[in-house]
CSV table of C-alpha atoms and ligand atoms in Angstrom, one decimal:
chain,number,residue,atom,x,y,z
A,10,MET,CA,2.0,22.3,-12.3
A,11,ARG,CA,3.7,23.0,-8.9
A,12,ALA,CA,4.2,19.3,-8.0
A,13,TRP,CA,2.8,16.0,-9.2
A,14,ALA,CA,3.3,12.3,-8.7
A,15,GLU,CA,3.6,10.3,-11.9
A,16,ILE,CA,2.0,6.9,-11.6
A,17,ASP,CA,3.6,4.5,-14.0
A,18,HIS,CA,0.9,2.0,-15.1
A,19,ASP,CA,3.4,-0.1,-17.0
A,20,ALA,CA,5.4,-0.5,-13.8
A,21,LEU,CA,2.2,-1.5,-12.0
A,22,ARG,CA,1.6,-4.2,-14.7
A,23,HIS,CA,5.1,-5.4,-14.4
A,24,ASN,CA,5.0,-5.8,-10.6
A,25,VAL,CA,1.7,-7.6,-10.8
A,26,GLY,CA,3.4,-10.0,-13.2
A,27,VAL,CA,6.3,-10.5,-10.9
A,28,LEU,CA,3.9,-11.3,-8.0
A,29,ARG,CA,1.8,-13.5,-10.1
A,30,ALA,CA,5.0,-15.5,-11.1
A,31,ALA,CA,6.1,-15.7,-7.4
A,32,ALA,CA,2.8,-17.3,-6.4
A,33,PRO,CA,1.7,-19.4,-9.4
A,34,ASN,CA,-0.6,-21.6,-7.5
A,35,ALA,CA,-2.5,-19.0,-5.5
A,36,LEU,CA,-5.0,-16.4,-6.3
A,37,LEU,CA,-3.6,-12.9,-6.3
A,38,MET,CA,-5.2,-10.2,-4.2
A,39,ALA,CA,-3.7,-6.7,-4.9
A,40,VAL,CA,-4.0,-4.6,-1.8
A,41,VAL,CA,-5.2,-1.1,-2.7
A,42,LYS,CA,-6.1,0.3,0.8
A,43,ALA,CA,-5.1,3.9,1.7
A,44,ASP,CA,-5.7,5.3,-1.8
A,45,ALA,CA,-3.6,2.4,-3.2
A,46,TYR,CA,-0.8,3.3,-0.9
A,47,GLY,CA,-1.1,6.9,-2.0
A,48,HIS,CA,-1.1,6.1,-5.8
A,49,GLY,CA,-4.8,6.7,-6.5
A,50,LEU,CA,-7.4,4.0,-5.7
A,51,VAL,CA,-9.6,3.9,-8.7
A,52,GLU,CA,-7.0,4.2,-11.5
A,53,VAL,CA,-4.6,1.7,-9.8
A,54,ALA,CA,-7.5,-0.8,-9.2
A,55,ARG,CA,-8.4,-0.7,-12.9
A,56,THR,CA,-4.9,-1.4,-14.1
A,57,VAL,CA,-4.0,-4.2,-11.6
A,58,ARG,CA,-7.3,-6.0,-12.4
A,59,ASP,CA,-6.4,-5.7,-16.1
A,60,ALA,CA,-2.9,-6.9,-15.4
A,61,GLY,CA,-4.3,-10.1,-13.8
A,62,ALA,CA,-5.0,-9.5,-10.1
A,63,ASP,CA,-7.9,-11.9,-9.2
A,64,TRP,CA,-8.9,-10.0,-6.1
A,65,LEU,CA,-8.6,-6.5,-4.6
A,66,GLY,CA,-8.2,-5.9,-0.9
A,67,VAL,CA,-8.9,-2.8,1.1
A,68,ALA,CA,-8.9,-2.0,4.8
A,69,LEU,CA,-12.1,0.1,5.1
A,70,PRO,CA,-15.7,-0.6,3.9
A,71,GLN,CA,-15.7,3.0,2.6
A,72,GLU,CA,-12.8,2.2,0.3
A,73,ALA,CA,-14.6,-0.9,-1.0
A,74,LEU,CA,-17.7,1.1,-1.6
A,75,GLU,CA,-15.7,3.8,-3.4
A,76,LEU,CA,-14.4,1.1,-5.8
A,77,ARG,CA,-18.0,-0.2,-6.4
A,78,ALA,CA,-19.2,3.4,-7.0
A,79,ALA,CA,-16.4,3.7,-9.6
A,80,GLY,CA,-17.7,0.7,-11.5
A,81,ASP,CA,-15.4,-2.0,-10.1
A,82,THR,CA,-17.3,-5.4,-10.0
A,83,GLY,CA,-14.6,-8.0,-9.3
A,84,PRO,CA,-13.9,-10.0,-6.1
A,85,LEU,CA,-13.2,-7.5,-3.3
A,86,LEU,CA,-12.5,-7.9,0.4
A,87,CYS,CA,-12.5,-5.2,3.1
A,88,TRP,CA,-11.2,-6.1,6.6
A,89,LEU,CA,-11.4,-3.2,9.0
A,90,ALA,CA,-14.7,-2.0,10.2
A,91,VAL,CA,-15.8,-0.2,13.4
A,92,PRO,CA,-19.3,-0.8,14.9
A,93,GLY,CA,-21.9,0.9,12.8
A,94,ASP,CA,-19.9,0.7,9.5
A,95,PRO,CA,-22.0,0.0,6.4
A,96,PHE,CA,-21.9,-3.8,6.3
A,97,ALA,CA,-25.3,-3.9,4.7
A,98,LYS,CA,-24.1,-1.8,1.8
A,99,CYS,CA,-21.1,-4.0,1.4
A,100,ILE,CA,-23.2,-7.1,1.3
A,101,VAL,CA,-25.5,-5.6,-1.3
A,102,GLY,CA,-22.4,-4.5,-3.3
A,103,GLY,CA,-21.0,-8.0,-3.4
A,104,ILE,CA,-18.1,-7.0,-1.2
A,105,ASP,CA,-16.6,-9.7,1.1
A,106,VAL,CA,-16.3,-8.6,4.7
A,107,SER,CA,-14.2,-9.8,7.6
A,108,ALA,CA,-15.0,-10.7,11.2
A,109,TYR,CA,-12.5,-10.4,14.0
A,110,ASP,CA,-14.6,-11.6,16.9
A,111,GLU,CA,-18.1,-12.7,17.8
A,112,ARG,CA,-19.3,-9.1,18.2
A,113,MET,CA,-18.3,-8.2,14.7
A,114,LEU,CA,-19.7,-11.5,13.4
A,115,ASP,CA,-23.1,-10.7,15.0
A,116,GLU,CA,-23.1,-7.3,13.4
A,117,VAL,CA,-22.4,-8.9,10.0
A,118,ILE,CA,-25.1,-11.5,10.6
A,119,SER,CA,-27.7,-8.8,11.5
A,120,ALA,CA,-26.7,-6.7,8.4
A,121,ALA,CA,-27.2,-9.8,6.2
A,122,GLY,CA,-30.6,-10.3,7.8
A,123,GLU,CA,-31.6,-6.7,7.1
A,124,VAL,CA,-30.8,-7.0,3.4
A,125,GLY,CA,-31.9,-10.6,3.0
A,126,ILE,CA,-28.6,-11.6,1.3
A,127,PRO,CA,-26.1,-14.0,2.9
A,128,ALA,CA,-22.8,-12.2,3.8
A,129,ARG,CA,-19.6,-13.6,2.4
A,130,VAL,CA,-17.3,-13.6,5.4
A,131,HIS,CA,-13.5,-14.1,5.9
A,132,LEU,CA,-12.9,-15.1,9.5
A,133,LYS,CA,-9.7,-13.4,10.9
A,134,VAL,CA,-7.6,-15.4,13.4
A,135,ASP,CA,-4.8,-14.0,15.5
A,136,THR,CA,-1.8,-16.3,15.1
A,137,GLY,CA,0.7,-14.1,16.9
A,138,LEU,CA,0.6,-10.5,15.6
A,139,SER,CA,-1.6,-9.6,18.5
A,140,ARG,CA,-3.4,-7.0,16.4
A,141,GLY,CA,-6.8,-7.8,14.8
A,142,GLY,CA,-8.4,-11.2,14.8
A,143,ALA,CA,-9.8,-13.8,17.2
A,144,MET,CA,-7.6,-15.3,19.8
A,145,PRO,CA,-7.1,-19.1,19.9
A,146,PRO,CA,-8.7,-21.6,20.5
A,147,TRP,CA,-11.5,-20.0,18.5
A,148,GLU,CA,-14.1,-22.5,19.6
A,149,ASP,CA,-17.0,-20.0,20.2
A,150,PHE,CA,-16.0,-17.9,17.2
A,151,PHE,CA,-16.1,-20.8,14.8
A,152,ALA,CA,-19.2,-22.3,16.4
A,153,ARG,CA,-21.1,-19.0,16.0
A,154,ALA,CA,-19.9,-18.7,12.4
A,155,ARG,CA,-21.0,-22.2,11.6
A,156,GLN,CA,-24.4,-21.7,13.2
A,157,ALA,CA,-25.0,-18.6,11.2
A,158,GLU,CA,-23.9,-20.4,8.1
A,159,VAL,CA,-26.4,-23.2,8.7
A,160,GLU,CA,-29.1,-20.6,9.2
A,161,GLY,CA,-28.2,-19.1,5.9
A,162,ALA,CA,-27.1,-15.7,7.2
A,163,ILE,CA,-23.5,-16.0,6.1
A,164,GLU,CA,-21.1,-18.0,4.0
A,165,VAL,CA,-17.7,-18.5,5.4
A,166,VAL,CA,-15.6,-18.0,2.3
A,167,GLY,CA,-12.2,-17.3,3.9
A,168,LEU,CA,-10.0,-17.9,6.9
A,169,TRP,CA,-7.1,-15.7,7.3
A,170,SER,CA,-4.3,-14.1,9.4
A,171,HIS,CA,-1.4,-11.7,9.2
A,172,PHE,CA,2.3,-12.0,9.9
A,173,ALA,CA,4.3,-10.0,12.4
A,174,TYR,CA,7.7,-10.6,10.9
A,175,ALA,CA,7.4,-11.6,7.2
A,176,ASP,CA,9.9,-8.9,6.3
A,177,GLN,CA,12.5,-11.1,8.2
A,178,PRO,CA,11.6,-14.4,6.5
A,179,GLN,CA,14.0,-16.4,8.8
A,180,HIS,CA,12.4,-15.1,12.0
A,181,PRO,CA,11.2,-17.9,14.3
A,182,THR,CA,7.8,-16.3,14.7
A,183,VAL,CA,7.1,-17.1,11.0
A,184,THR,CA,6.9,-20.8,11.5
A,185,ALA,CA,5.2,-20.4,14.8
A,186,GLN,CA,2.4,-18.4,13.1
A,187,VAL,CA,2.1,-20.9,10.2
A,188,SER,CA,1.6,-23.7,12.7
A,189,ARG,CA,-1.0,-21.7,14.6
A,190,PHE,CA,-2.7,-21.0,11.3
A,191,GLU,CA,-2.7,-24.7,10.5
A,192,ASP,CA,-4.3,-25.3,13.9
A,193,ALA,CA,-7.0,-22.7,13.1
A,194,ILE,CA,-7.7,-24.4,9.7
A,195,ALA,CA,-8.1,-27.8,11.5
A,196,ARG,CA,-10.3,-26.3,14.2
A,197,ALA,CA,-12.5,-24.5,11.6
A,198,GLN,CA,-12.9,-27.8,9.7
A,199,ALA,CA,-13.8,-29.6,13.0
A,200,ALA,CA,-16.4,-26.9,13.5
A,201,GLY,CA,-17.9,-27.8,10.2
A,202,LEU,CA,-16.6,-24.8,8.3
A,203,ARG,CA,-15.1,-25.2,4.8
A,204,PRO,CA,-13.3,-21.9,4.0
A,205,ARG,CA,-12.2,-22.0,0.3
A,206,LEU,CA,-9.8,-19.1,0.7
A,207,ARG,CA,-7.1,-19.5,3.3
A,208,HIS,CA,-4.7,-16.6,3.2
A,209,LEU,CA,-1.8,-15.4,5.2
A,210,ALA,CA,0.9,-13.9,2.9
A,211,ASN,CA,1.6,-10.1,2.5
A,212,SER,CA,4.3,-8.9,0.0
A,213,ALA,CA,7.2,-10.2,1.9
A,214,ALA,CA,5.7,-13.6,2.3
A,215,THR,CA,4.5,-13.7,-1.3
A,216,LEU,CA,8.1,-13.1,-2.4
A,217,ALA,CA,10.1,-15.0,0.2
A,218,LEU,CA,7.9,-17.6,1.8
A,219,PRO,CA,6.2,-19.8,-0.8
A,220,GLU,CA,5.0,-22.3,1.9
A,221,THR,CA,2.7,-19.5,3.2
A,222,HIS,CA,0.8,-18.9,0.0
A,223,TYR,CA,-2.2,-21.2,0.7
A,224,ASP,CA,-5.1,-20.3,-1.6
A,225,LEU,CA,-4.5,-16.6,-2.0
A,226,VAL,CA,-1.7,-14.0,-1.4
A,227,ARG,CA,-2.3,-10.4,-0.4
A,228,PRO,CA,0.7,-8.3,-1.6
A,229,GLY,CA,0.5,-4.5,-1.2
A,230,ILE,CA,3.8,-2.6,-1.2
A,231,ALA,CA,5.4,-4.8,-3.8
A,232,VAL,CA,2.6,-3.9,-6.3
A,233,TYR,CA,3.9,-0.4,-6.0
A,234,GLY,CA,7.4,-1.5,-6.7
A,235,ILE,CA,8.8,-1.0,-3.3
A,236,SER,CA,10.7,-3.7,-1.4
A,237,PRO,CA,8.9,-4.9,1.8
A,238,GLY,CA,12.3,-4.8,3.6
A,239,PRO,CA,16.1,-5.3,3.1
A,240,ALA,CA,16.0,-8.9,4.3
A,241,VAL,CA,13.6,-9.8,1.5
A,242,GLY,CA,15.7,-8.0,-1.1
A,243,THR,CA,16.3,-4.7,-2.9
A,244,GLU,CA,13.9,-3.6,-5.6
A,245,GLU,CA,16.5,-4.5,-8.1
A,246,GLN,CA,17.0,-8.0,-6.7
A,247,LEU,CA,13.2,-8.6,-6.6
A,248,ASP,CA,12.7,-7.1,-10.1
A,249,LEU,CA,10.2,-4.6,-8.8
A,250,ARG,CA,9.7,-1.2,-10.6
A,251,PRO,CA,8.8,1.8,-8.5
A,252,VAL,CA,5.4,3.1,-9.7
A,253,MET,CA,5.5,6.6,-8.2
A,254,THR,CA,7.8,9.4,-9.3
A,255,LEU,CA,7.4,12.5,-7.2
A,256,LYS,CA,8.3,15.7,-9.1
A,257,SER,CA,8.2,19.4,-8.7
A,258,ARG,CA,9.6,22.6,-10.2
A,259,LEU,CA,12.0,25.2,-9.1
A,260,VAL,CA,10.2,28.4,-8.1
A,261,MET,CA,13.3,30.5,-8.1
A,262,VAL,CA,17.1,30.3,-8.3
A,263,LYS,CA,19.2,32.9,-6.5
A,264,ASP,CA,22.7,33.6,-5.4
A,265,LEU,CA,23.6,33.2,-1.8
A,266,PRO,CA,26.9,34.4,-0.3
A,267,ALA,CA,29.1,32.1,1.8
A,268,GLY,CA,28.3,31.8,5.5
A,269,VAL,CA,24.6,32.4,5.5
A,270,GLY,CA,22.0,30.3,7.2
A,271,VAL,CA,19.3,28.7,5.1
A,272,SER,CA,15.6,28.0,6.1
A,273,TYR,CA,14.1,28.0,9.6
A,274,GLY,CA,16.7,27.8,12.4
A,275,HIS,CA,19.6,28.2,10.0
A,276,GLN,CA,20.4,24.5,10.3
A,277,TYR,CA,22.3,24.7,7.0
A,278,VAL,CA,25.0,27.3,6.4
A,279,THR,CA,26.4,27.9,3.0
A,280,ALA,CA,30.1,26.8,2.7
A,281,ARG,CA,30.9,29.1,-0.1
A,282,ASP,CA,29.2,31.5,-2.6
A,283,THR,CA,26.5,29.4,-4.2
A,284,THR,CA,23.1,29.3,-5.7
A,285,ALA,CA,19.9,28.2,-3.9
A,286,GLY,CA,16.9,26.6,-5.6
A,287,LEU,CA,13.5,27.0,-4.0
A,288,ILE,CA,11.1,24.0,-4.3
A,289,PRO,CA,7.4,24.4,-3.5
A,290,MET,CA,6.9,21.2,-1.6
A,291,GLY,CA,6.9,20.7,2.2
A,292,TYR,CA,5.6,18.6,5.0
A,293,ALA,CA,2.0,19.6,4.1
A,294,ASP,CA,2.6,17.6,1.0
A,295,GLY,CA,4.0,14.6,2.8
A,296,ILE,CA,7.7,15.5,2.6
A,297,PRO,CA,8.8,14.3,6.1
A,298,ARG,CA,10.2,17.1,8.3
A,299,ALA,CA,12.6,14.4,9.4
A,300,ALA,CA,14.1,14.8,5.9
A,301,SER,CA,15.5,18.2,7.0
A,302,GLY,CA,19.2,18.3,5.9
A,303,VAL,CA,19.1,14.8,4.4
A,304,GLY,CA,16.2,14.2,2.0
A,305,PRO,CA,17.8,13.6,-1.5
A,306,VAL,CA,16.5,15.6,-4.4
A,307,LEU,CA,17.6,15.3,-8.0
A,308,ALA,CA,18.0,19.0,-9.1
A,309,ALA,CA,20.2,20.7,-11.6
A,310,GLY,CA,21.7,17.4,-12.7
A,311,SER,CA,22.7,15.9,-9.3
A,312,VAL,CA,21.2,14.4,-6.3
A,313,ARG,CA,21.4,16.9,-3.5
A,314,PRO,CA,20.3,16.8,0.1
A,315,ILE,CA,17.6,19.3,1.3
A,316,ALA,CA,19.4,22.4,2.7
A,317,GLY,CA,18.1,22.9,6.2
A,318,ARG,CA,14.6,22.5,7.5
A,319,VAL,CA,11.7,21.2,5.6
A,320,CYS,CA,9.0,23.9,5.8
A,321,MET,CA,5.2,23.4,5.5
A,322,ASP,CA,5.2,24.2,1.7
A,323,GLN,CA,8.8,24.7,0.7
A,324,VAL,CA,12.3,23.3,0.8
A,325,VAL,CA,15.6,24.8,-0.4
A,326,VAL,CA,18.4,22.9,-2.1
A,327,ASP,CA,22.0,24.1,-2.6
A,328,LEU,CA,22.5,24.0,-6.3
A,329,GLU,CA,26.2,24.8,-6.0
A,330,SER,CA,26.1,27.2,-9.0
A,331,ALA,CA,25.1,24.4,-11.4
A,332,PRO,CA,23.0,25.7,-14.3
A,333,ALA,CA,19.4,25.9,-13.3
A,334,ALA,CA,16.4,28.2,-13.8
A,335,ALA,CA,12.9,28.7,-12.4
A,336,GLY,CA,10.6,26.1,-13.9
A,337,ASP,CA,13.2,23.3,-14.0
A,338,GLU,CA,11.9,19.9,-13.0
A,339,VAL,CA,13.2,18.3,-9.8
A,340,VAL,CA,12.6,14.7,-8.6
A,341,PHE,CA,12.2,13.8,-5.0
A,342,PHE,CA,12.0,10.0,-5.6
A,343,GLY,CA,11.3,7.6,-8.4
A,344,ASP,CA,13.2,5.0,-10.3
A,345,ALA,CA,16.9,4.4,-9.5
A,346,ARG,CA,17.5,3.2,-13.1
A,347,ARG,CA,16.7,6.8,-14.1
A,348,GLY,CA,19.1,8.3,-11.6
A,349,HIS,CA,16.4,9.2,-9.2
A,350,PRO,CA,16.6,8.9,-5.4
A,351,THR,CA,14.1,6.1,-4.3
A,352,ALA,CA,11.3,6.0,-1.8
A,353,THR,CA,13.4,3.4,0.1
A,354,GLN,CA,16.3,5.8,0.3
A,355,TRP,CA,14.0,8.5,1.6
A,356,ALA,CA,12.7,6.0,4.2
A,357,ASP,CA,16.2,4.9,5.3
A,358,LEU,CA,17.3,8.5,5.7
A,359,THR,CA,14.2,9.5,7.7
A,360,ASP,CA,13.9,6.4,10.0
A,361,THR,CA,10.8,5.1,8.4
A,362,ILE,CA,9.7,2.6,5.7
A,363,GLY,CA,9.0,3.1,2.0
A,364,TYR,CA,5.3,2.4,2.8
A,365,GLU,CA,5.0,5.6,4.8
A,366,ILE,CA,6.9,7.8,2.2
A,367,VAL,CA,4.4,7.0,-0.6
A,368,THR,CA,1.3,6.7,1.6
A,369,ARG,CA,1.7,10.0,3.4
A,370,LEU,CA,1.8,12.0,0.1
A,371,GLY,CA,-0.7,14.8,0.6
A,372,PRO,CA,-3.9,15.6,-1.4
A,373,ARG,CA,-2.4,18.8,-2.9
A,374,VAL,CA,-0.3,16.6,-5.1
A,375,PRO,CA,-2.1,15.4,-8.2
A,376,ARG,CA,-1.5,11.8,-9.4
A,377,ILE,CA,-0.8,11.7,-13.1
A,378,ALA,CA,-1.0,8.4,-15.0
A,379,VAL,CA,1.8,7.6,-17.3
A,380,GLY,CA,2.3,4.3,-19.3
A,381,GLY,CA,-0.4,1.9,-20.3
A,382,GLN,CA,-3.6,2.0,-18.4
A,383,SER,CA,-6.4,-0.4,-19.1
A,384,ASP,CA,-7.9,-0.6,-22.6
A,385,ALA,CA,-11.0,1.3,-21.4
A,386,ASP,CA,-8.8,4.2,-20.3
A,387,ALA,CA,-6.6,4.1,-23.3
A,388,GLU,CA,-9.7,4.6,-25.6
A,389,THR,CA,-10.8,7.8,-23.8
A,390,GLU,CA,-7.2,9.1,-23.7
A,391,GLU,CA,-6.6,8.6,-27.4
A,392,GLU,CA,-8.9,11.4,-28.4
A,393,PRO,CA,-7.2,14.2,-30.3
A,394,ASP,CA,-6.3,16.9,-27.9
A,395,GLY,CA,-7.5,19.7,-30.2
B,409,PLP,C1,-1.7,-3.9,4.3
B,409,PLP,C2,-2.0,-5.3,4.4
B,409,PLP,C3,-1.5,-6.2,3.5
B,409,PLP,C4,-0.4,-5.8,2.5
B,409,PLP,O1,0.8,-5.8,3.1
B,409,PLP,P1,2.2,-5.4,2.4
B,409,PLP,O2,3.2,-5.5,3.4
B,409,PLP,O3,2.0,-4.0,1.9
B,409,PLP,O4,2.3,-6.4,1.3
B,409,PLP,C5,-1.9,-7.5,3.5
B,409,PLP,N1,-2.8,-7.9,4.4
B,409,PLP,C6,-3.3,-7.1,5.3
B,409,PLP,C7,-4.3,-7.5,6.3
B,409,PLP,C8,-2.9,-5.7,5.4
B,409,PLP,O5,-3.4,-4.9,6.3
């Protein structure tokens, strides 16, 4: 294989356990949007359910329907739909949907009417992120929802919101958002609604802000073993295990003389006679071009920065004459305990966040399961390989 991402299902299980312990009194919704943050939707979903996640959360209705098509039957919420998205299919599939305003609520109500099944709805309120969700004071929004509930078109199962600054747990907006959320809960109740699932906490809040757990927590990035931010803690401090290890192989190793430029634009110039290793991974695979000259790769026994520019399909590393040959494995990022660079280090060096490093990994890179998947998977995998 040219390149692959090992997905450690034991690490997934471990992280689910850490999150479960962090929020012992709340239901646990593992967020598996965006192909499980690049880790592979269906396989990750199976393992996290098996490891004790009560709910799964995705952004798109299409992601939720993909889970149902793959045989997933558990509690499932999707929360980001454009007009015309397949609400009716979601309702038939037993998928909870979200409404951000009265227009979206009306669309859900009419989809429920079409299929003759009440839609299970989580009402989204904006408490200060100024992204999705209805703006206070929510009077018409809640009244419309209650009316539809009385008419039997919907059941308001949830009331929820999202933080702007949970990754800085001391930030004053956190308490401001909590008090606005409390206000939304009170107003929903005054409107006659009884949402059983009030939810607000992402990974950072699940780990650092227990007072925000309410009935259900929605961690995403921590499930994958990546810290939501330095103010919450390092992976080591949070006892999170990186799930993805991104690997490739050397295509060739060759001698280079001192003083030659390497890769497009000759940004890197060899300091002495050396050896160069060619790695067949580039920005088409999700290696950020911003990692030119800095992205750390474990190759020939040491962590070495990418020499010069990241190309579409290739990068070069200066192997400094260390023993190496075509076919040798290299690691872009993985588990620090194994001496790998981490996704968080990659993010810090390229001015982004660990979320983007794993999520942007391209479709040319197969995801290979390692460790214990669910029992069902294990049975099929235990067949003799002939
Ligand atoms: C992505 C997302 C989450 C998970 O956030 P993390 O920071 O990855 O834990 C939770 N809730 C909503 C609405 C999201 O969009």
